[in-house]
Coordinates of C-alpha atoms in Angstrom, one line a residue:
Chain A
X304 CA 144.6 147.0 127.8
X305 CA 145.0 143.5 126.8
X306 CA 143.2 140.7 124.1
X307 CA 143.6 136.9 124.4
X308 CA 142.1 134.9 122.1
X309 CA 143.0 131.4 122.3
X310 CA 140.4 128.8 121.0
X311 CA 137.9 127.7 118.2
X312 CA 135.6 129.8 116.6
X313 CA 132.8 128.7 114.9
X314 CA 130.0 129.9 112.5
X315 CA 127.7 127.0 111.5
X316 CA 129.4 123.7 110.2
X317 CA 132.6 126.0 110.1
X318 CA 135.3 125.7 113.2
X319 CA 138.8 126.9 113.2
X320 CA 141.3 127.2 116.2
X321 CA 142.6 131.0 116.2
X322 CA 145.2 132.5 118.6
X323 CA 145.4 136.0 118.7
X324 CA 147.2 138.6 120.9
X325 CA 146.9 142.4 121.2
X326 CA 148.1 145.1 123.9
X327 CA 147.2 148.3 124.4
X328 CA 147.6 150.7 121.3
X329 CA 148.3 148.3 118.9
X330 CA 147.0 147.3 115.2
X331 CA 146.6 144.1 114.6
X332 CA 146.3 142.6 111.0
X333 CA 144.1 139.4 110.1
X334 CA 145.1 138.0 107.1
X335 CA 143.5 135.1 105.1
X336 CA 142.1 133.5 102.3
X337 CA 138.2 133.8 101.6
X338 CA 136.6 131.5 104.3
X339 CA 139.5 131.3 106.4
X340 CA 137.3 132.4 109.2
X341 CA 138.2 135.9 109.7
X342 CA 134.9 137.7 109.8
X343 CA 134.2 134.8 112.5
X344 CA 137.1 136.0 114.4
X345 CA 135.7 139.7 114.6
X346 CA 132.0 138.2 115.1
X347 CA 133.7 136.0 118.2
X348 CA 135.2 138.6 120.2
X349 CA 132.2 141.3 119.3
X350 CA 130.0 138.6 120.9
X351 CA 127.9 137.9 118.0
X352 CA 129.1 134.3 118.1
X353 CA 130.4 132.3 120.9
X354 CA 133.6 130.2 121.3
X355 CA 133.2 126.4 120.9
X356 CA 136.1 126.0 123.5
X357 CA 139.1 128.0 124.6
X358 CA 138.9 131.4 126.7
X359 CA 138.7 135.2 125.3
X360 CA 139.7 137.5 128.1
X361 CA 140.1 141.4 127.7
X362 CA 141.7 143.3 130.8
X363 CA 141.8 140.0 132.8
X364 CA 138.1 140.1 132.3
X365 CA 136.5 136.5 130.3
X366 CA 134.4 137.7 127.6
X367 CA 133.7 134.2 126.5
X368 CA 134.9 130.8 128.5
X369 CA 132.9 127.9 127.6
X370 CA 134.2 125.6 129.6
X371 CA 133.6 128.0 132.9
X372 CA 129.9 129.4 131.5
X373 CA 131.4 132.7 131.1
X374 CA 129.9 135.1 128.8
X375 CA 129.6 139.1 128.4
X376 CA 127.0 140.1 126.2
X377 CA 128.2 142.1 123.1
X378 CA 126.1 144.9 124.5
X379 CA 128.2 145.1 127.6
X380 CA 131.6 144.2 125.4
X381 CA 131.5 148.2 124.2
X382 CA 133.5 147.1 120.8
X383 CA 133.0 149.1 117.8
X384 CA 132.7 147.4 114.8
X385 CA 132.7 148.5 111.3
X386 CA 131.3 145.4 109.5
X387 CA 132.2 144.1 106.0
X388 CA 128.5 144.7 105.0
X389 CA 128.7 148.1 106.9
X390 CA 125.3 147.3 108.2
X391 CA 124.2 151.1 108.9
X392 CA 120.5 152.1 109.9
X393 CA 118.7 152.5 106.7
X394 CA 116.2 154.9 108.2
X395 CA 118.3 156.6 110.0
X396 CA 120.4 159.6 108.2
X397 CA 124.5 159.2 109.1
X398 CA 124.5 161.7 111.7
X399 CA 121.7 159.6 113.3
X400 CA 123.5 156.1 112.9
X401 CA 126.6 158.0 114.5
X402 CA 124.6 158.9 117.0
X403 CA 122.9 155.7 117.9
X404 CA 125.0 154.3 120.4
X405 CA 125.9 157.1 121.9
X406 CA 122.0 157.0 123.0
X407 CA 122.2 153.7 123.8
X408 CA 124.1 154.5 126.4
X409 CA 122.1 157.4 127.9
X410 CA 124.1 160.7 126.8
X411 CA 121.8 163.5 126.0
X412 CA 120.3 164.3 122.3
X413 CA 122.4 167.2 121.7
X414 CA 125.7 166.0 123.1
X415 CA 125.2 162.7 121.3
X416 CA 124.7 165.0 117.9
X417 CA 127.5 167.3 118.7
X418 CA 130.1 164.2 119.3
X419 CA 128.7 162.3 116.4
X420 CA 129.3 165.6 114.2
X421 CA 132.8 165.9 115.9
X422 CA 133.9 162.4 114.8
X423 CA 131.7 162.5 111.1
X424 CA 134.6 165.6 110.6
X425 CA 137.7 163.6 111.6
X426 CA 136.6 161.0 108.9
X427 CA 136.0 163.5 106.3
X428 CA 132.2 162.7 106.7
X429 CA 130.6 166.1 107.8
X430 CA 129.3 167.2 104.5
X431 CA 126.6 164.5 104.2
X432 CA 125.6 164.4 107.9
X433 CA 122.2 164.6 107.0
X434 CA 121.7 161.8 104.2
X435 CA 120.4 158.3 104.3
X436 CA 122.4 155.5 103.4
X437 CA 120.9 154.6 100.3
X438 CA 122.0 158.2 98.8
X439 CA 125.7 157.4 99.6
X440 CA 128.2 156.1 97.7
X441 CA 130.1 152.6 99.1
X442 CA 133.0 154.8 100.2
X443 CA 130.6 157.4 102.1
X444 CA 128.7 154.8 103.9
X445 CA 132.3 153.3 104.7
X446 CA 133.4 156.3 106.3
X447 CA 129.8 156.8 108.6
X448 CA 130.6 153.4 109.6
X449 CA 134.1 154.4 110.9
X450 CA 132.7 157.6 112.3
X451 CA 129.9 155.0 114.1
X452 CA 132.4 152.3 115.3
X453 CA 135.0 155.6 116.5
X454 CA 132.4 157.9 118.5
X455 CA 132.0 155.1 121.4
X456 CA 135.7 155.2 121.8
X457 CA 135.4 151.8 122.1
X458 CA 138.2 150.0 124.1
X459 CA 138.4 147.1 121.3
X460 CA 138.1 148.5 117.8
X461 CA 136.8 145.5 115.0
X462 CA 137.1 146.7 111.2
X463 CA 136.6 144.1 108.9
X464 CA 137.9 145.6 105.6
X465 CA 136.9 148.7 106.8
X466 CA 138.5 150.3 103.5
X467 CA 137.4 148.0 100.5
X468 CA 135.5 150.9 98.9
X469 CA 136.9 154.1 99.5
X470 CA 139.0 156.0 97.0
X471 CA 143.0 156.0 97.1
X472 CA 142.7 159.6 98.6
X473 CA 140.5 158.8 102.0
X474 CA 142.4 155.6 102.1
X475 CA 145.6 157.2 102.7
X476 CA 144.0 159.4 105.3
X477 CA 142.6 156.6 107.2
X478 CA 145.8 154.6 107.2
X479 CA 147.2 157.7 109.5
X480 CA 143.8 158.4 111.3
X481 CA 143.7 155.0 112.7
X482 CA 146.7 154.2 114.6
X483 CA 146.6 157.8 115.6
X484 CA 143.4 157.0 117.3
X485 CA 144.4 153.7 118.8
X486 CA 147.2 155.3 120.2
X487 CA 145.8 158.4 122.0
X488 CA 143.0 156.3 123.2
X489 CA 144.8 153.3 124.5
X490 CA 142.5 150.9 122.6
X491 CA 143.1 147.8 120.4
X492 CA 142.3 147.5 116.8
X493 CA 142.3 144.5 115.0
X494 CA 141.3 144.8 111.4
X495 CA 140.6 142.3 108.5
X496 CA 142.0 143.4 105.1
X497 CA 143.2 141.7 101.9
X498 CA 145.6 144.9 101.3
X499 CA 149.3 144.1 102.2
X500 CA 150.3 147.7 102.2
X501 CA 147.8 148.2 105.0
X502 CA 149.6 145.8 106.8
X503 CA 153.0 146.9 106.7
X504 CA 151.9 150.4 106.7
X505 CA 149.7 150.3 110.1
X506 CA 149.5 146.7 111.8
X507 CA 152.1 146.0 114.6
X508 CA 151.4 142.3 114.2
X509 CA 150.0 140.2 111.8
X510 CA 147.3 137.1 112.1
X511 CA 147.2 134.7 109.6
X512 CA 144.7 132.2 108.9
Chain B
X117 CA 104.8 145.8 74.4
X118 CA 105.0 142.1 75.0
X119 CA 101.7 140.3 75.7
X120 CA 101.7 137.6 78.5
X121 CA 101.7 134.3 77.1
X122 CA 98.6 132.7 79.0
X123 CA 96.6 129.8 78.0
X124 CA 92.8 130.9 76.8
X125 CA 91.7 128.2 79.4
X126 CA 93.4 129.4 82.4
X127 CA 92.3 133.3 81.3
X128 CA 88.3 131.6 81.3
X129 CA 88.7 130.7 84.9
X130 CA 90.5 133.7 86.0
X131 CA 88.0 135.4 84.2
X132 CA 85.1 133.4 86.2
X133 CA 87.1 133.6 89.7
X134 CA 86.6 137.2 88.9
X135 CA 83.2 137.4 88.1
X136 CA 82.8 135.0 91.2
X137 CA 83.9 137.9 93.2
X138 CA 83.0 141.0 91.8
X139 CA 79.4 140.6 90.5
X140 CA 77.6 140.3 94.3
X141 CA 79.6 143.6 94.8
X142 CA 78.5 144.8 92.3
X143 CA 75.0 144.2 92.8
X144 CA 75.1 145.8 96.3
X145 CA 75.7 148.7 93.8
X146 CA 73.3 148.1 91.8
X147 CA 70.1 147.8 94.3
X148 CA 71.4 150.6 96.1
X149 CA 68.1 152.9 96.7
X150 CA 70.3 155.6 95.4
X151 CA 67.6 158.2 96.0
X152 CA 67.1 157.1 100.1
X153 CA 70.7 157.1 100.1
X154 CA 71.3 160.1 102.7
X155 CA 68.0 159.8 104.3
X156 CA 68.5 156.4 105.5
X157 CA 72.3 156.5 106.3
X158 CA 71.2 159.9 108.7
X159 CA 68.6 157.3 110.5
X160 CA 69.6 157.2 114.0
X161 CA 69.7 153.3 113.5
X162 CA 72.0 153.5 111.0
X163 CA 74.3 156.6 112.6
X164 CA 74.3 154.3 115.9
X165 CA 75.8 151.3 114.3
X166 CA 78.1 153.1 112.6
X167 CA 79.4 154.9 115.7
X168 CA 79.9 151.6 117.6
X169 CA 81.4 150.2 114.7
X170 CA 84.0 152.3 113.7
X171 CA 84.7 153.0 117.6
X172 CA 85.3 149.7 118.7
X173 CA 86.9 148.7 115.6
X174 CA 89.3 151.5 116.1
X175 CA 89.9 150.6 119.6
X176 CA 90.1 147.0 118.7
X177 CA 92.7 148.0 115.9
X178 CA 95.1 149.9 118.4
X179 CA 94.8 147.2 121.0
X180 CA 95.7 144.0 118.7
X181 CA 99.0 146.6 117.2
X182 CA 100.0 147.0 121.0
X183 CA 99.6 143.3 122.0
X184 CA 100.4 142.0 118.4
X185 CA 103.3 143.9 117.5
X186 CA 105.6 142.7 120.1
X187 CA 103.7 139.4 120.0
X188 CA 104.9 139.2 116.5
X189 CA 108.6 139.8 117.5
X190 CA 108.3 137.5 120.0
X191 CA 107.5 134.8 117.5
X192 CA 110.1 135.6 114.9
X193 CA 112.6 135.8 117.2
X194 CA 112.0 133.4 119.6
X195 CA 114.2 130.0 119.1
X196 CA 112.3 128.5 122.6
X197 CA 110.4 125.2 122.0
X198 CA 106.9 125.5 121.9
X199 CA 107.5 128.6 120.1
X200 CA 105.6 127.2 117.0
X201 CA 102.8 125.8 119.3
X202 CA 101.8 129.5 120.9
X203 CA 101.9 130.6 117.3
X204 CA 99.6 128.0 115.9
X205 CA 96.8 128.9 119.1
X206 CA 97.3 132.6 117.9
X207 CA 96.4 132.0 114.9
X208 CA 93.9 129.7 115.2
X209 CA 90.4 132.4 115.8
X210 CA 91.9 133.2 111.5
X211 CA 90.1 129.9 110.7
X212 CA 87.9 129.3 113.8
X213 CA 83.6 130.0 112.8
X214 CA 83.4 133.2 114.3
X215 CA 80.3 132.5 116.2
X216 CA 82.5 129.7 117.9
X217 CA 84.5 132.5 119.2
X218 CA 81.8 133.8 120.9
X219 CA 81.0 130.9 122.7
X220 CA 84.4 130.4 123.4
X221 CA 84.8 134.3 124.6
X222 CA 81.6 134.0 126.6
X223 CA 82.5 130.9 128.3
X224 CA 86.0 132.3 129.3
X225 CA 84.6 135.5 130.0
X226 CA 80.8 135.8 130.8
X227 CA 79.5 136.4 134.6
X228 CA 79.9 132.8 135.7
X229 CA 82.7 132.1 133.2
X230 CA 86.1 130.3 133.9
X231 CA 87.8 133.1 134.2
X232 CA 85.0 136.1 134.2
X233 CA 83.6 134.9 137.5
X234 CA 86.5 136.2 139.2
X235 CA 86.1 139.7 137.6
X236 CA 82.8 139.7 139.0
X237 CA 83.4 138.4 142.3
X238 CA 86.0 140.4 143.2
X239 CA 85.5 143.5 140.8
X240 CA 82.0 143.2 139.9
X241 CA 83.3 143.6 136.3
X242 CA 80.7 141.9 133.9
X243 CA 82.2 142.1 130.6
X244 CA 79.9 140.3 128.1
X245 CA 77.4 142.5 125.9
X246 CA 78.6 145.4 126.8
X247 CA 81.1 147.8 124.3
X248 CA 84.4 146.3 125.7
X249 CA 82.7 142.8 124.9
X250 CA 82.8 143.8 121.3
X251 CA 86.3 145.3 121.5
X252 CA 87.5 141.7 123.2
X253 CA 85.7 140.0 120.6
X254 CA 87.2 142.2 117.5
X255 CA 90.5 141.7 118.9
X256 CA 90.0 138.2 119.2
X257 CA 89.3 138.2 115.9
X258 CA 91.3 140.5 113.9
X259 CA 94.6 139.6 116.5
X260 CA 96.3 136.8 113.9
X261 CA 95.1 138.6 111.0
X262 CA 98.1 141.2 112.6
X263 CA 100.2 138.9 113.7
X264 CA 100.5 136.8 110.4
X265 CA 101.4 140.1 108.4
X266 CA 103.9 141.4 110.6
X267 CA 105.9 138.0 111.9
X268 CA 106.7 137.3 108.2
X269 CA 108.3 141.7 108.1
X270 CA 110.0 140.5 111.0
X271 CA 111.3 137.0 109.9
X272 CA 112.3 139.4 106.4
X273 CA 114.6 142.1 108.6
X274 CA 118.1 142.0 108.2
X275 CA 119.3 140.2 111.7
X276 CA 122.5 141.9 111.2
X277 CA 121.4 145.1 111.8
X278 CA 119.9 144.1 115.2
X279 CA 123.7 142.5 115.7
X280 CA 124.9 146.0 115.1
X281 CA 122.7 147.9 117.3
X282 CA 123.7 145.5 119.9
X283 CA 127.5 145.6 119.9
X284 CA 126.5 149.6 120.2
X285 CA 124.9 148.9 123.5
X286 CA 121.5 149.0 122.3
X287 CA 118.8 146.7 125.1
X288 CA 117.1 144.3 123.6
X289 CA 114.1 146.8 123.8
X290 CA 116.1 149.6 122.1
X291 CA 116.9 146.9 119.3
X292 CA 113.2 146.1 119.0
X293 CA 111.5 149.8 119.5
X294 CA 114.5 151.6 116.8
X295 CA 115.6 149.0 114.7
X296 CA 112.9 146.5 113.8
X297 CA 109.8 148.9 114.6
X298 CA 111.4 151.2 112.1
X299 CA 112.3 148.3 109.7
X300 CA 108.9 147.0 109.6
X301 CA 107.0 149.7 109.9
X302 CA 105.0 149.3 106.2
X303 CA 104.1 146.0 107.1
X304 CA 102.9 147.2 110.9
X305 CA 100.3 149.8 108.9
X306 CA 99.5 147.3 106.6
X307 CA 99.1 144.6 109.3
X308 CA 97.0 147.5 111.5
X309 CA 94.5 148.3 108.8
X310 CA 94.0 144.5 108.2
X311 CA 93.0 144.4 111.9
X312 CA 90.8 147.5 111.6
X313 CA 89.2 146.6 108.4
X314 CA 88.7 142.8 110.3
X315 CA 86.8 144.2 113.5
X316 CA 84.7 146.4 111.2
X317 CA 83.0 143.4 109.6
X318 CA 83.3 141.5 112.7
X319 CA 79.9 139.8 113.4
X320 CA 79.7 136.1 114.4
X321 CA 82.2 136.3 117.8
X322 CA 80.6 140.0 118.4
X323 CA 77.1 139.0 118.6
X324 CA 77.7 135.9 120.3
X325 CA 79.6 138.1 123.3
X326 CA 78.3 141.3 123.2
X327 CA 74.7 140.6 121.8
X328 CA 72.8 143.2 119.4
X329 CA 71.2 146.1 121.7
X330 CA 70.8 148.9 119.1
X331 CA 72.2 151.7 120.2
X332 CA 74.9 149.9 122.9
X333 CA 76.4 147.1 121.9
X334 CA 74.9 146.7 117.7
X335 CA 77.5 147.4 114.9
X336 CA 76.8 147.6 111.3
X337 CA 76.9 143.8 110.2
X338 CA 74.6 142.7 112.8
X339 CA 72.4 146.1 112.1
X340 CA 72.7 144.6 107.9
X341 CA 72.1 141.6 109.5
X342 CA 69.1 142.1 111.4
X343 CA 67.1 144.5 109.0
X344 CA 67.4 141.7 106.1
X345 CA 64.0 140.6 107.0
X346 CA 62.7 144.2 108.6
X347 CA 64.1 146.8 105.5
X348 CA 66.3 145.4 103.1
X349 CA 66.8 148.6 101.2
X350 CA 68.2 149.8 104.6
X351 CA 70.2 146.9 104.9
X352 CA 71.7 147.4 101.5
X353 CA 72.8 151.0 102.1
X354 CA 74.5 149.7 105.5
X355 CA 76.1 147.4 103.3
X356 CA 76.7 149.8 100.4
X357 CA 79.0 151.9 103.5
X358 CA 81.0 148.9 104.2
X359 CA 81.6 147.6 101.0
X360 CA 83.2 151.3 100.6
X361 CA 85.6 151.3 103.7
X362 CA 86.7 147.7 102.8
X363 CA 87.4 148.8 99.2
X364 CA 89.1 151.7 100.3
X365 CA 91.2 149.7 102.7
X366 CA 92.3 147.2 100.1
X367 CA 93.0 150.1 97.7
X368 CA 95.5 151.9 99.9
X369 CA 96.9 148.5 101.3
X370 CA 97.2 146.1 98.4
X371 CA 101.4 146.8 97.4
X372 CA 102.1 146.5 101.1
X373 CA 100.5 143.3 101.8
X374 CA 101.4 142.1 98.1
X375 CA 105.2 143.6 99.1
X376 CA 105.6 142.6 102.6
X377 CA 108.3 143.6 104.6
X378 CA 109.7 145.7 102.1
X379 CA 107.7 148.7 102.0

């Protein structure tokens, strides 16, 4: 498993030339000051903006080459993404937004909610399985997210500050969680924070923009 | 508690627009022949364009939400050119006279019409003045009524949510049947009962197309309409029923359609 990311992203009037780098199993910090583009980077490569020039190519495969007309959709992409604004379902309860891809992609009602309730534990999320988003608090609907973005087991895990509102506590746990998971699964993860201790605690290379 | 500081000016025409409104509703009250009320609204007259009306209206109601619905989505979502064009002709039957409609209906879809001769020809379908013909013409009708109400939910949904759905490998009908369906869904009711409450007092387009056979193709506004000069205290009870279900409708609706996508 591999991630190259060599060209300008954009968002509106806003352009910036990024490199990035991953292999397989590692953490990757992006660093930066507000509107330094990072979100963009994580919006690029999920394929919910395109490159303005440069190539993204994962496994050999071009996600996005502009200058060749390449482009997989972010539906085929299979990233999970945990967005700043967390962005669940609001009429759907968490067990449902944790379920919600897994549908997507055709596996059956009751494995989809067994699977979603497997991964709502390993985030500490199991106890409010069955409440809407609007009932949780910013470090509950943080962790759904997680649990959303994990049960794919997406080959390219996106987190952009993934932890900015849960207490000291779950924030620990994640910090083990989350490499842990990378690792067994092979994937990538590439996560925007602020934190510096999440950087040197977790990220194998840093980003900065 | 703090009274509104309004000027006693603008409270006089407020008061008038008001008045404006309310008193010929009120009238219908009024001259109601109480006392005939359940012998006439059990005449068969009366029970017959009732029937058709809330049938067809009904029918009309569930056919503009399944073509208007995703029309709607189409239109908020669309970034295509012409885009704004399709969605001006849409609208257009909102302000067109209803009768011209009918002409407009009949000359598209009558016996020897552009495309209505083909329907006969080749089907011997002959849609104008039968039940369908005033179905067609509600829908006509009542169609931007739906689609004005529930493009502006749309154009109000969080677009990151659809982003989210779709980096979870959600089609772009998935995105559309469990996340904006869902996210709209106030405004779709409201937008539905706007359409239903529409083809109800649907008259200019229906008669044109359909005609007013009592007991096939009449509904209640071209019963009122035609027993103005015959019975006018019949009349006035069929007007007395709708004056009830449009009431009703804007009672249960109003904080939707006041709220928009919202609720």
């Amino acid at each position: 498993m591999s991630l190259e990311l060599h060209g300008t992203v954009h968002r509106g009037d806003f352009q910036r030339h990024v490199d990035v780098t991953a292999d397989n199993g590692e953490v990757v910090a992006i660093v930066g000051a507000n509107g330094s583009g990072k979100s963009t980077v994580i919006h690029t490569i999920a394929g919910l903006a395109a490159l303005a020039d440069g190539s993204l190519i994962v496994n050999d495969t071009p996600w996005d080459v502009p200058a060749n007309n390449q482009w997989v959709s972010p539906e085929q992409r299979g990233c999970g993404v945990v967005f700043q604004d967390v962005r669940l379902f609001p009429h759907l309860n968490a067990v449902q937004n944790v379920m919600f891809g897994l549908r997507s992609g055709g596996v059956k009602r009751n494995d989809a909610l067994e699977r979603a309730m497997e991964t709502l534990s390993e985030v500490d999320a199991h106890a409010f399985a069955l409440r809407t988003p609007a009932s949780l608090s910013g470090g509950e609907r943080q962790r759904v997210a997680l649990a959303r973005a994990l049960v794919m087991k997406p080959r390219v895990l996106l987190l952009d500050e993934p932890f900015s509102a849960v207490d000291e506590r779950s924030h620990a746990d994640f910090l083990q969680l989350l490499p842990r998971i990378v690792r067994e699964t092979g994937a990538i993860a590439l996560m925007v924070t602020h934190d510096h201790s999440d950087v040197s605690a977790i990220a194998s290379r840093v980003v900065g923009l | 508690m703090r009274k509104p500081s309004t000027s006693l000016g603008l409270r006089a025409i407020a008061l008038f627009a008001f008045i404006l409104v309310a008193l010929p509703l009120l009238s219908i009250f009024i001259r109601t022949p109480w006392s005939e009320l359940g012998n006439i609204a059990s005449q068969k007259t009366t029970r017959d364009a009732l029937f058709i009306s809330l049938e067809t209206s009904v029918i009309a109601a569930i056919v503009a939400a399944l073509l208007g619905v995703p029309l709607s989505w189409m239109l908020a979502r669309s970034t295509a050119r012409g885009t704004s064009l399709v969605r001006t002709i849409c609208i257009v039957p909102m302000v067109l006279p209803p009768v011209v409609g009918g002409i407009a209906l009949l000359t598209a879809f009558g016996r020897r019409g552009v495309f209505g001769r083909f329907l006969y020809d080749w089907w011997g379908v002959s849609l104008p003045f039968t039940r369908t013909a005033i179905v067609i013409a509600q829908v006509f009708v009542a169609l931007p009524f739906l689609v004005l109400a529930v493009e502006s939910a749309f154009r109000q949904l969080d677009t990151g949510l659809e982003d989210a759905a779709r980096t979870m490998g959600a089609s772009p009908l998935r995105v559309f049947l469990r996340v904006a369906l869902p996210g709209a869904r106030g405004s779709i009711v409201a937008g539905i009962a706007l359409a239903w409450a529409r083809s109800l007092g649907e008259f200019g387009a229906s008669i044109t197309f359909a005609g007013s056979f009592p007991g096939k193709t009449q509904t209640l506004p071209m019963a009122v309409y035609e027993l103005v000069a015959t019975d006018y205290r019949a009349s006035l009870v069929m007007s007395l029923i709708l004056v009830v279900i449009s009431v009703g409708v804007i009672a249960t609706m109003r904080d939707r359609w006041m709220t928009g996508a919202q609720r």
